[in-house]
Amino acid sequence: NAGVTQTPKFRILKIGQSMTLQCTQDMNHNYMYWYRQDPGMGLKLIYYSVGAGITDKGEVPNGYNVSRSTTEDFPLRLELAAPSQTSVYFCASRPRVGTYEQYFGPGTRLTVT
Amino acid sequence: GENVEQHPSTLSVQEGDSAVIKCTYSDSASNYFPWYKQELGKRPQLIIDIRSNVGEKKDQRIAVTLNKTAKHFSLHITETQPEDSAVYFCAASLNTGGFKTIFGAGTRLFVKA
């Protein structure tokens, strides 16, 4: 199993541009999450999903959108990028039953200038 | 919503000493409390967790205690080693609707050889 994979690893955006951060897991996990981590800070939950077709807002959803058309994929969309969205973005997943542990992807480092 | 506070923000200890990191949470319904270790530039890794029906859990040099009445939980690392140097995050999760997880701001632990 590859686990949770994220692309790209790094990206520089200009203010006002848009992009999609990709997240895929091959563990058949129902629950998936997007977090952002600002320098020297903890993780803030952006959006999460309990299964295909179901998404909900986390602590800091403004400026982002998500979709969950399959169990495997949970892309995060940034529209009209702003410098405040400069951060490291982590995707995570966990199964619906069994372990409560969240499995994190390697992260995407995004800079908006 | 849930709020997690973590102290201290920085902790420096001599190799071989113990380190204690403390967290408080606000939502009494939270019932799962993981601790993550994050090395520089890496993804968070689960090191230990505790569920609300247990007061203490130990795994070799690491232990976690939970006081549900006080809404307080702590991470204890004994016989610290230089490789324990990292940022540690506590978190609290609510076992409803997707298991939203709220993280503390992190503690940067330095273990001096």
PDB file of C-alpha atoms in Angstrom:
ATOM      1  CA  ASN A   1       0.000   0.000   0.000  1.00  0.00           C
ATOM      2  CA  ALA A   2       1.208   3.491  -0.849  1.00  0.00           C
ATOM      3  CA  GLY A   3      -0.892   4.887   2.029  1.00  0.00           C
ATOM      4  CA  VAL A   4      -1.851   8.538   1.647  1.00  0.00           C
ATOM      5  CA  THR A   5      -0.238  10.353  -1.260  1.00  0.00           C
ATOM      6  CA  GLN A   6      -0.351  14.067  -2.041  1.00  0.00           C
ATOM      7  CA  THR A   7       0.613  16.038  -5.106  1.00  0.00           C
ATOM      8  CA  PRO A   8       2.312  18.342  -5.723  1.00  0.00           C
ATOM      9  CA  LYS A   9       5.030  18.427  -3.053  1.00  0.00           C
ATOM     10  CA  PHE A  10       5.703  22.124  -3.596  1.00  0.00           C
ATOM     11  CA  ARG A  11       3.920  24.907  -5.428  1.00  0.00           C
ATOM     12  CA  ILE A  12       4.274  28.650  -5.799  1.00  0.00           C
ATOM     13  CA  LEU A  13       1.146  30.554  -6.768  1.00  0.00           C
ATOM     14  CA  LYS A  14       0.579  34.162  -7.626  1.00  0.00           C
ATOM     15  CA  ILE A  15      -2.169  36.068  -5.832  1.00  0.00           C
ATOM     16  CA  GLY A  16      -5.499  35.386  -7.478  1.00  0.00           C
ATOM     17  CA  GLN A  17      -4.494  32.111  -9.120  1.00  0.00           C
ATOM     18  CA  SER A  18      -6.325  28.865  -8.440  1.00  0.00           C
ATOM     19  CA  MET A  19      -5.124  25.333  -7.940  1.00  0.00           C
ATOM     20  CA  THR A  20      -6.155  21.905  -6.750  1.00  0.00           C
ATOM     21  CA  LEU A  21      -4.190  19.917  -4.197  1.00  0.00           C
ATOM     22  CA  GLN A  22      -4.577  16.219  -4.793  1.00  0.00           C
ATOM     23  CA  CYS A  23      -4.937  13.570  -2.102  1.00  0.00           C
ATOM     24  CA  THR A  24      -5.363   9.849  -2.671  1.00  0.00           C
ATOM     25  CA  GLN A  25      -5.447   6.924  -0.271  1.00  0.00           C
ATOM     26  CA  ASP A  26      -5.410   3.245  -1.143  1.00  0.00           C
ATOM     27  CA  MET A  27      -6.476   1.866   2.238  1.00  0.00           C
ATOM     28  CA  ASN A  28     -10.228   2.034   1.576  1.00  0.00           C
ATOM     29  CA  HIS A  29     -10.638   4.519   4.430  1.00  0.00           C
ATOM     30  CA  ASN A  30     -14.010   6.187   4.745  1.00  0.00           C
ATOM     31  CA  TYR A  31     -12.835   9.287   6.601  1.00  0.00           C
ATOM     32  CA  MET A  32     -10.545  11.848   5.027  1.00  0.00           C
ATOM     33  CA  TYR A  33      -9.314  15.219   6.257  1.00  0.00           C
ATOM     34  CA  TRP A  34      -7.508  18.318   5.068  1.00  0.00           C
ATOM     35  CA  TYR A  35      -5.355  20.327   7.475  1.00  0.00           C
ATOM     36  CA  ARG A  36      -3.169  23.356   7.087  1.00  0.00           C
ATOM     37  CA  GLN A  37      -0.100  24.004   9.211  1.00  0.00           C
ATOM     38  CA  ASP A  38       1.276  27.509   9.347  1.00  0.00           C
ATOM     39  CA  PRO A  39       4.952  27.929  10.327  1.00  0.00           C
ATOM     40  CA  GLY A  40       5.528  27.046  13.985  1.00  0.00           C
ATOM     41  CA  MET A  41       1.867  26.283  14.547  1.00  0.00           C
ATOM     42  CA  GLY A  42      -0.428  23.342  15.012  1.00  0.00           C
ATOM     43  CA  LEU A  43      -2.724  21.786  12.436  1.00  0.00           C
ATOM     44  CA  LYS A  44      -6.012  23.438  11.617  1.00  0.00           C
ATOM     45  CA  LEU A  45      -8.830  21.372  10.106  1.00  0.00           C
ATOM     46  CA  ILE A  46     -10.073  22.806   6.809  1.00  0.00           C
ATOM     47  CA  TYR A  47     -12.601  20.239   5.579  1.00  0.00           C
ATOM     48  CA  TYR A  48     -13.358  16.607   6.187  1.00  0.00           C
ATOM     49  CA  SER A  49     -15.387  13.822   4.607  1.00  0.00           C
ATOM     50  CA  VAL A  50     -17.029  10.734   6.064  1.00  0.00           C
ATOM     51  CA  GLY A  51     -17.475   9.043   2.702  1.00  0.00           C
ATOM     52  CA  ALA A  52     -17.987   9.547  -0.995  1.00  0.00           C
ATOM     53  CA  GLY A  53     -20.385  12.403  -1.641  1.00  0.00           C
ATOM     54  CA  ILE A  54     -20.284  13.731   1.939  1.00  0.00           C
ATOM     55  CA  THR A  55     -18.130  16.648   3.043  1.00  0.00           C
ATOM     56  CA  ASP A  56     -18.248  19.122   5.911  1.00  0.00           C
ATOM     57  CA  LYS A  57     -16.458  22.234   7.091  1.00  0.00           C
ATOM     58  CA  GLY A  58     -13.738  22.218   9.698  1.00  0.00           C
ATOM     59  CA  GLU A  59     -12.232  25.120  11.656  1.00  0.00           C
ATOM     60  CA  VAL A  60     -10.891  27.200   8.743  1.00  0.00           C
ATOM     61  CA  PRO A  61     -12.872  26.475   5.530  1.00  0.00           C
ATOM     62  CA  ASN A  62     -12.973  29.979   4.031  1.00  0.00           C
ATOM     63  CA  GLY A  63     -11.191  30.218   0.683  1.00  0.00           C
ATOM     64  CA  TYR A  64     -11.284  26.473   0.051  1.00  0.00           C
ATOM     65  CA  ASN A  65     -13.572  23.899  -1.503  1.00  0.00           C
ATOM     66  CA  VAL A  66     -13.528  20.124  -1.540  1.00  0.00           C
ATOM     67  CA  SER A  67     -15.263  17.264  -3.278  1.00  0.00           C
ATOM     68  CA  ARG A  68     -15.352  13.532  -2.646  1.00  0.00           C
ATOM     69  CA  SER A  69     -16.570  11.652  -5.687  1.00  0.00           C
ATOM     70  CA  THR A  70     -14.727   8.421  -4.807  1.00  0.00           C
ATOM     71  CA  THR A  71     -13.547   6.754  -1.620  1.00  0.00           C
ATOM     72  CA  GLU A  72      -9.918   7.131  -2.707  1.00  0.00           C
ATOM     73  CA  ASP A  73      -9.702  10.800  -3.685  1.00  0.00           C
ATOM     74  CA  PHE A  74     -10.277  13.987  -1.718  1.00  0.00           C
ATOM     75  CA  PRO A  75      -9.017  17.035  -3.659  1.00  0.00           C
ATOM     76  CA  LEU A  76      -8.769  20.487  -2.080  1.00  0.00           C
ATOM     77  CA  ARG A  77      -9.460  23.467  -4.305  1.00  0.00           C
ATOM     78  CA  LEU A  78      -8.074  26.944  -3.703  1.00  0.00           C
ATOM     79  CA  GLU A  79      -9.855  29.694  -5.580  1.00  0.00           C
ATOM     80  CA  LEU A  80      -8.319  33.180  -5.787  1.00  0.00           C
ATOM     81  CA  ALA A  81      -5.185  32.354  -3.789  1.00  0.00           C
ATOM     82  CA  ALA A  82      -4.148  34.863  -1.115  1.00  0.00           C
ATOM     83  CA  PRO A  83      -0.845  35.259   0.811  1.00  0.00           C
ATOM     84  CA  SER A  84      -2.697  34.118   3.955  1.00  0.00           C
ATOM     85  CA  GLN A  85      -3.016  30.680   2.349  1.00  0.00           C
ATOM     86  CA  THR A  86       0.746  30.187   2.371  1.00  0.00           C
ATOM     87  CA  SER A  87       1.084  27.054   4.456  1.00  0.00           C
ATOM     88  CA  VAL A  88       1.831  23.345   4.464  1.00  0.00           C
ATOM     89  CA  TYR A  89      -1.238  21.297   3.649  1.00  0.00           C
ATOM     90  CA  PHE A  90      -1.657  17.786   5.002  1.00  0.00           C
ATOM     91  CA  CYS A  91      -4.234  15.257   3.954  1.00  0.00           C
ATOM     92  CA  ALA A  92      -5.118  12.396   6.308  1.00  0.00           C
ATOM     93  CA  SER A  93      -7.421   9.412   6.388  1.00  0.00           C
ATOM     94  CA  ARG A  94      -8.703   6.833   8.840  1.00  0.00           C
ATOM     95  CA  PRO A  95     -10.993   3.842   8.674  1.00  0.00           C
ATOM     96  CA  ARG A  96     -14.580   4.011   9.841  1.00  0.00           C
ATOM     97  CA  VAL A  97     -14.086   1.112  12.243  1.00  0.00           C
ATOM     98  CA  GLY A  98     -11.131  -0.234  14.141  1.00  0.00           C
ATOM     99  CA  THR A  99      -8.206   2.078  14.803  1.00  0.00           C
ATOM    100  CA  TYR A 100      -8.867   5.740  15.537  1.00  0.00           C
ATOM    101  CA  GLU A 101      -5.438   6.667  14.153  1.00  0.00           C
ATOM    102  CA  GLN A 102      -5.271   9.161  11.298  1.00  0.00           C
ATOM    103  CA  TYR A 103      -2.719   8.408   8.599  1.00  0.00           C
ATOM    104  CA  PHE A 104      -1.102  11.513   7.172  1.00  0.00           C
ATOM    105  CA  GLY A 105       0.210  12.200   3.702  1.00  0.00           C
ATOM    106  CA  PRO A 106       3.640  13.814   3.185  1.00  0.00           C
ATOM    107  CA  GLY A 107       2.216  17.304   2.755  1.00  0.00           C
ATOM    108  CA  THR A 108       2.159  20.011   0.099  1.00  0.00           C
ATOM    109  CA  ARG A 109       4.134  23.202   0.735  1.00  0.00           C
ATOM    110  CA  LEU A 110       2.273  26.113  -0.866  1.00  0.00           C
ATOM    111  CA  THR A 111       3.576  29.665  -1.190  1.00  0.00           C
ATOM    112  CA  VAL A 112       1.352  32.463  -2.454  1.00  0.00           C
ATOM    113  CA  THR A 113       3.178  35.624  -3.539  1.00  0.00           C
TER     114      THR A 113
ATOM    115  CA  GLY B   1     -16.610  23.981  19.255  1.00  0.00           C
ATOM    116  CA  GLU B   2     -13.687  22.120  20.722  1.00  0.00           C
ATOM    117  CA  ASN B   3     -10.588  24.040  21.797  1.00  0.00           C
ATOM    118  CA  VAL B   4      -7.292  22.444  22.810  1.00  0.00           C
ATOM    119  CA  GLU B   5      -4.610  24.323  24.730  1.00  0.00           C
ATOM    120  CA  GLN B   6      -1.092  22.942  25.045  1.00  0.00           C
ATOM    121  CA  HIS B   7       1.753  23.911  27.383  1.00  0.00           C
ATOM    122  CA  PRO B   8       4.606  24.629  27.336  1.00  0.00           C
ATOM    123  CA  SER B   9       5.307  25.872  23.833  1.00  0.00           C
ATOM    124  CA  THR B  10       9.018  25.085  24.255  1.00  0.00           C
ATOM    125  CA  LEU B  11      10.677  22.597  26.576  1.00  0.00           C
ATOM    126  CA  SER B  12      14.384  21.976  26.991  1.00  0.00           C
ATOM    127  CA  VAL B  13      15.670  19.015  29.041  1.00  0.00           C
ATOM    128  CA  GLN B  14      18.951  17.207  29.641  1.00  0.00           C
ATOM    129  CA  GLU B  15      19.342  13.787  28.111  1.00  0.00           C
ATOM    130  CA  GLY B  16      18.040  11.210  30.546  1.00  0.00           C
ATOM    131  CA  ASP B  17      15.605  13.574  32.249  1.00  0.00           C
ATOM    132  CA  SER B  18      11.841  13.343  31.950  1.00  0.00           C
ATOM    133  CA  ALA B  19       9.645  15.651  29.882  1.00  0.00           C
ATOM    134  CA  VAL B  20       5.996  16.435  30.539  1.00  0.00           C
ATOM    135  CA  ILE B  21       3.628  18.193  28.149  1.00  0.00           C
ATOM    136  CA  LYS B  22       0.147  19.172  29.243  1.00  0.00           C
ATOM    137  CA  CYS B  23      -3.080  19.778  27.335  1.00  0.00           C
ATOM    138  CA  THR B  24      -6.568  20.850  28.231  1.00  0.00           C
ATOM    139  CA  TYR B  25      -9.693  20.524  26.111  1.00  0.00           C
ATOM    140  CA  SER B  26     -13.042  22.252  26.267  1.00  0.00           C
ATOM    141  CA  ASP B  27     -15.634  19.792  24.928  1.00  0.00           C
ATOM    142  CA  SER B  28     -16.497  17.185  27.553  1.00  0.00           C
ATOM    143  CA  ALA B  29     -17.865  14.941  24.779  1.00  0.00           C
ATOM    144  CA  SER B  30     -14.388  14.424  23.289  1.00  0.00           C
ATOM    145  CA  ASN B  31     -13.391  10.822  23.767  1.00  0.00           C
ATOM    146  CA  TYR B  32     -10.146  10.186  21.901  1.00  0.00           C
ATOM    147  CA  PHE B  33      -6.834  11.899  22.617  1.00  0.00           C
ATOM    148  CA  PRO B  34      -3.857  11.200  20.331  1.00  0.00           C
ATOM    149  CA  TRP B  35      -0.332  12.549  20.588  1.00  0.00           C
ATOM    150  CA  TYR B  36       1.735  13.166  17.466  1.00  0.00           C
ATOM    151  CA  LYS B  37       5.451  13.721  16.977  1.00  0.00           C
ATOM    152  CA  GLN B  38       6.582  15.838  14.051  1.00  0.00           C
ATOM    153  CA  GLU B  39      10.180  16.114  12.966  1.00  0.00           C
ATOM    154  CA  LEU B  40      11.306  19.038  10.851  1.00  0.00           C
ATOM    155  CA  GLY B  41       9.849  18.880   7.366  1.00  0.00           C
ATOM    156  CA  LYS B  42       8.031  15.605   8.035  1.00  0.00           C
ATOM    157  CA  ARG B  43       4.424  14.571   8.485  1.00  0.00           C
ATOM    158  CA  PRO B  44       2.957  14.090  11.997  1.00  0.00           C
ATOM    159  CA  GLN B  45       3.355  10.557  13.340  1.00  0.00           C
ATOM    160  CA  LEU B  46       1.133   9.070  16.023  1.00  0.00           C
ATOM    161  CA  ILE B  47       3.187   8.060  19.071  1.00  0.00           C
ATOM    162  CA  ILE B  48       0.504   7.188  21.591  1.00  0.00           C
ATOM    163  CA  ASP B  49      -3.212   7.682  22.098  1.00  0.00           C
ATOM    164  CA  ILE B  50      -5.787   7.199  24.798  1.00  0.00           C
ATOM    165  CA  ARG B  51      -9.529   6.743  24.782  1.00  0.00           C
ATOM    166  CA  SER B  52     -11.815   8.296  27.339  1.00  0.00           C
ATOM    167  CA  ASN B  53     -12.580   5.023  29.097  1.00  0.00           C
ATOM    168  CA  VAL B  54      -8.939   4.698  30.189  1.00  0.00           C
ATOM    169  CA  GLY B  55      -7.040   6.875  32.676  1.00  0.00           C
ATOM    170  CA  GLU B  56      -3.489   5.973  31.726  1.00  0.00           C
ATOM    171  CA  LYS B  57      -1.594   4.221  28.960  1.00  0.00           C
ATOM    172  CA  LYS B  58       2.066   3.410  28.660  1.00  0.00           C
ATOM    173  CA  ASP B  59       4.302   2.346  25.790  1.00  0.00           C
ATOM    174  CA  GLN B  60       7.945   1.876  26.786  1.00  0.00           C
ATOM    175  CA  ARG B  61       9.301   5.356  27.641  1.00  0.00           C
ATOM    176  CA  ILE B  62       6.094   7.169  26.739  1.00  0.00           C
ATOM    177  CA  ALA B  63       2.943   7.440  28.822  1.00  0.00           C
ATOM    178  CA  VAL B  64      -0.243   9.448  28.628  1.00  0.00           C
ATOM    179  CA  THR B  65      -2.621  10.261  31.451  1.00  0.00           C
ATOM    180  CA  LEU B  66      -6.191  11.514  31.148  1.00  0.00           C
ATOM    181  CA  ASN B  67      -8.313  13.306  33.732  1.00  0.00           C
ATOM    182  CA  LYS B  68     -11.799  13.556  32.255  1.00  0.00           C
ATOM    183  CA  THR B  69     -13.185  15.517  35.176  1.00  0.00           C
ATOM    184  CA  ALA B  70     -10.598  18.235  34.750  1.00  0.00           C
ATOM    185  CA  LYS B  71     -10.559  17.851  30.941  1.00  0.00           C
ATOM    186  CA  HIS B  72      -6.822  17.523  31.099  1.00  0.00           C
ATOM    187  CA  PHE B  73      -4.342  15.066  29.584  1.00  0.00           C
ATOM    188  CA  SER B  74      -0.569  14.841  29.631  1.00  0.00           C
ATOM    189  CA  LEU B  75       2.315  13.217  27.783  1.00  0.00           C
ATOM    190  CA  HIS B  76       5.223  11.889  29.818  1.00  0.00           C
ATOM    191  CA  ILE B  77       8.531  10.923  28.212  1.00  0.00           C
ATOM    192  CA  THR B  78      11.079   9.304  30.505  1.00  0.00           C
ATOM    193  CA  GLU B  79      14.807   8.819  29.948  1.00  0.00           C
ATOM    194  CA  THR B  80      14.785  11.319  27.121  1.00  0.00           C
ATOM    195  CA  GLN B  81      17.205  10.890  24.236  1.00  0.00           C
ATOM    196  CA  PRO B  82      18.428  13.385  21.611  1.00  0.00           C
ATOM    197  CA  GLU B  83      16.251  11.670  19.002  1.00  0.00           C
ATOM    198  CA  ASP B  84      13.189  12.645  21.048  1.00  0.00           C
ATOM    199  CA  SER B  85      13.841  16.241  19.962  1.00  0.00           C
ATOM    200  CA  ALA B  86      10.852  17.242  17.805  1.00  0.00           C
ATOM    201  CA  VAL B  87       7.537  19.067  17.972  1.00  0.00           C
ATOM    202  CA  TYR B  88       4.799  17.244  19.853  1.00  0.00           C
ATOM    203  CA  PHE B  89       1.097  17.869  19.298  1.00  0.00           C
ATOM    204  CA  CYS B  90      -1.816  16.816  21.429  1.00  0.00           C
ATOM    205  CA  ALA B  91      -5.292  16.532  19.954  1.00  0.00           C
ATOM    206  CA  ALA B  92      -8.872  15.828  20.960  1.00  0.00           C
ATOM    207  CA  SER B  93     -11.465  14.033  18.874  1.00  0.00           C
ATOM    208  CA  LEU B  94     -15.185  13.691  19.113  1.00  0.00           C
ATOM    209  CA  ASN B  95     -16.552  10.323  18.078  1.00  0.00           C
ATOM    210  CA  THR B  96     -19.497  11.666  16.130  1.00  0.00           C
ATOM    211  CA  GLY B  97     -19.949  12.622  12.510  1.00  0.00           C
ATOM    212  CA  GLY B  98     -16.501  12.039  11.125  1.00  0.00           C
ATOM    213  CA  PHE B  99     -14.259  12.165  14.148  1.00  0.00           C
ATOM    214  CA  LYS B 100     -13.178  15.764  13.829  1.00  0.00           C
ATOM    215  CA  THR B 101      -9.791  16.220  15.444  1.00  0.00           C
ATOM    216  CA  ILE B 102      -8.671  19.521  16.985  1.00  0.00           C
ATOM    217  CA  PHE B 103      -4.949  19.960  17.589  1.00  0.00           C
ATOM    218  CA  GLY B 104      -3.025  21.892  20.184  1.00  0.00           C
ATOM    219  CA  ALA B 105      -0.456  24.460  19.062  1.00  0.00           C
ATOM    220  CA  GLY B 106       2.495  22.152  19.720  1.00  0.00           C
ATOM    221  CA  THR B 107       5.471  21.861  22.057  1.00  0.00           C
ATOM    222  CA  ARG B 108       8.983  22.062  20.701  1.00  0.00           C
ATOM    223  CA  LEU B 109      11.105  19.651  22.755  1.00  0.00           C
ATOM    224  CA  PHE B 110      14.882  19.986  22.830  1.00  0.00           C
ATOM    225  CA  VAL B 111      16.878  17.186  24.431  1.00  0.00           C
ATOM    226  CA  LYS B 112      20.431  18.276  25.158  1.00  0.00           C
ATOM    227  CA  ALA B 113      23.124  15.619  25.039  1.00  0.00           C
TER     228      ALA B 113
END
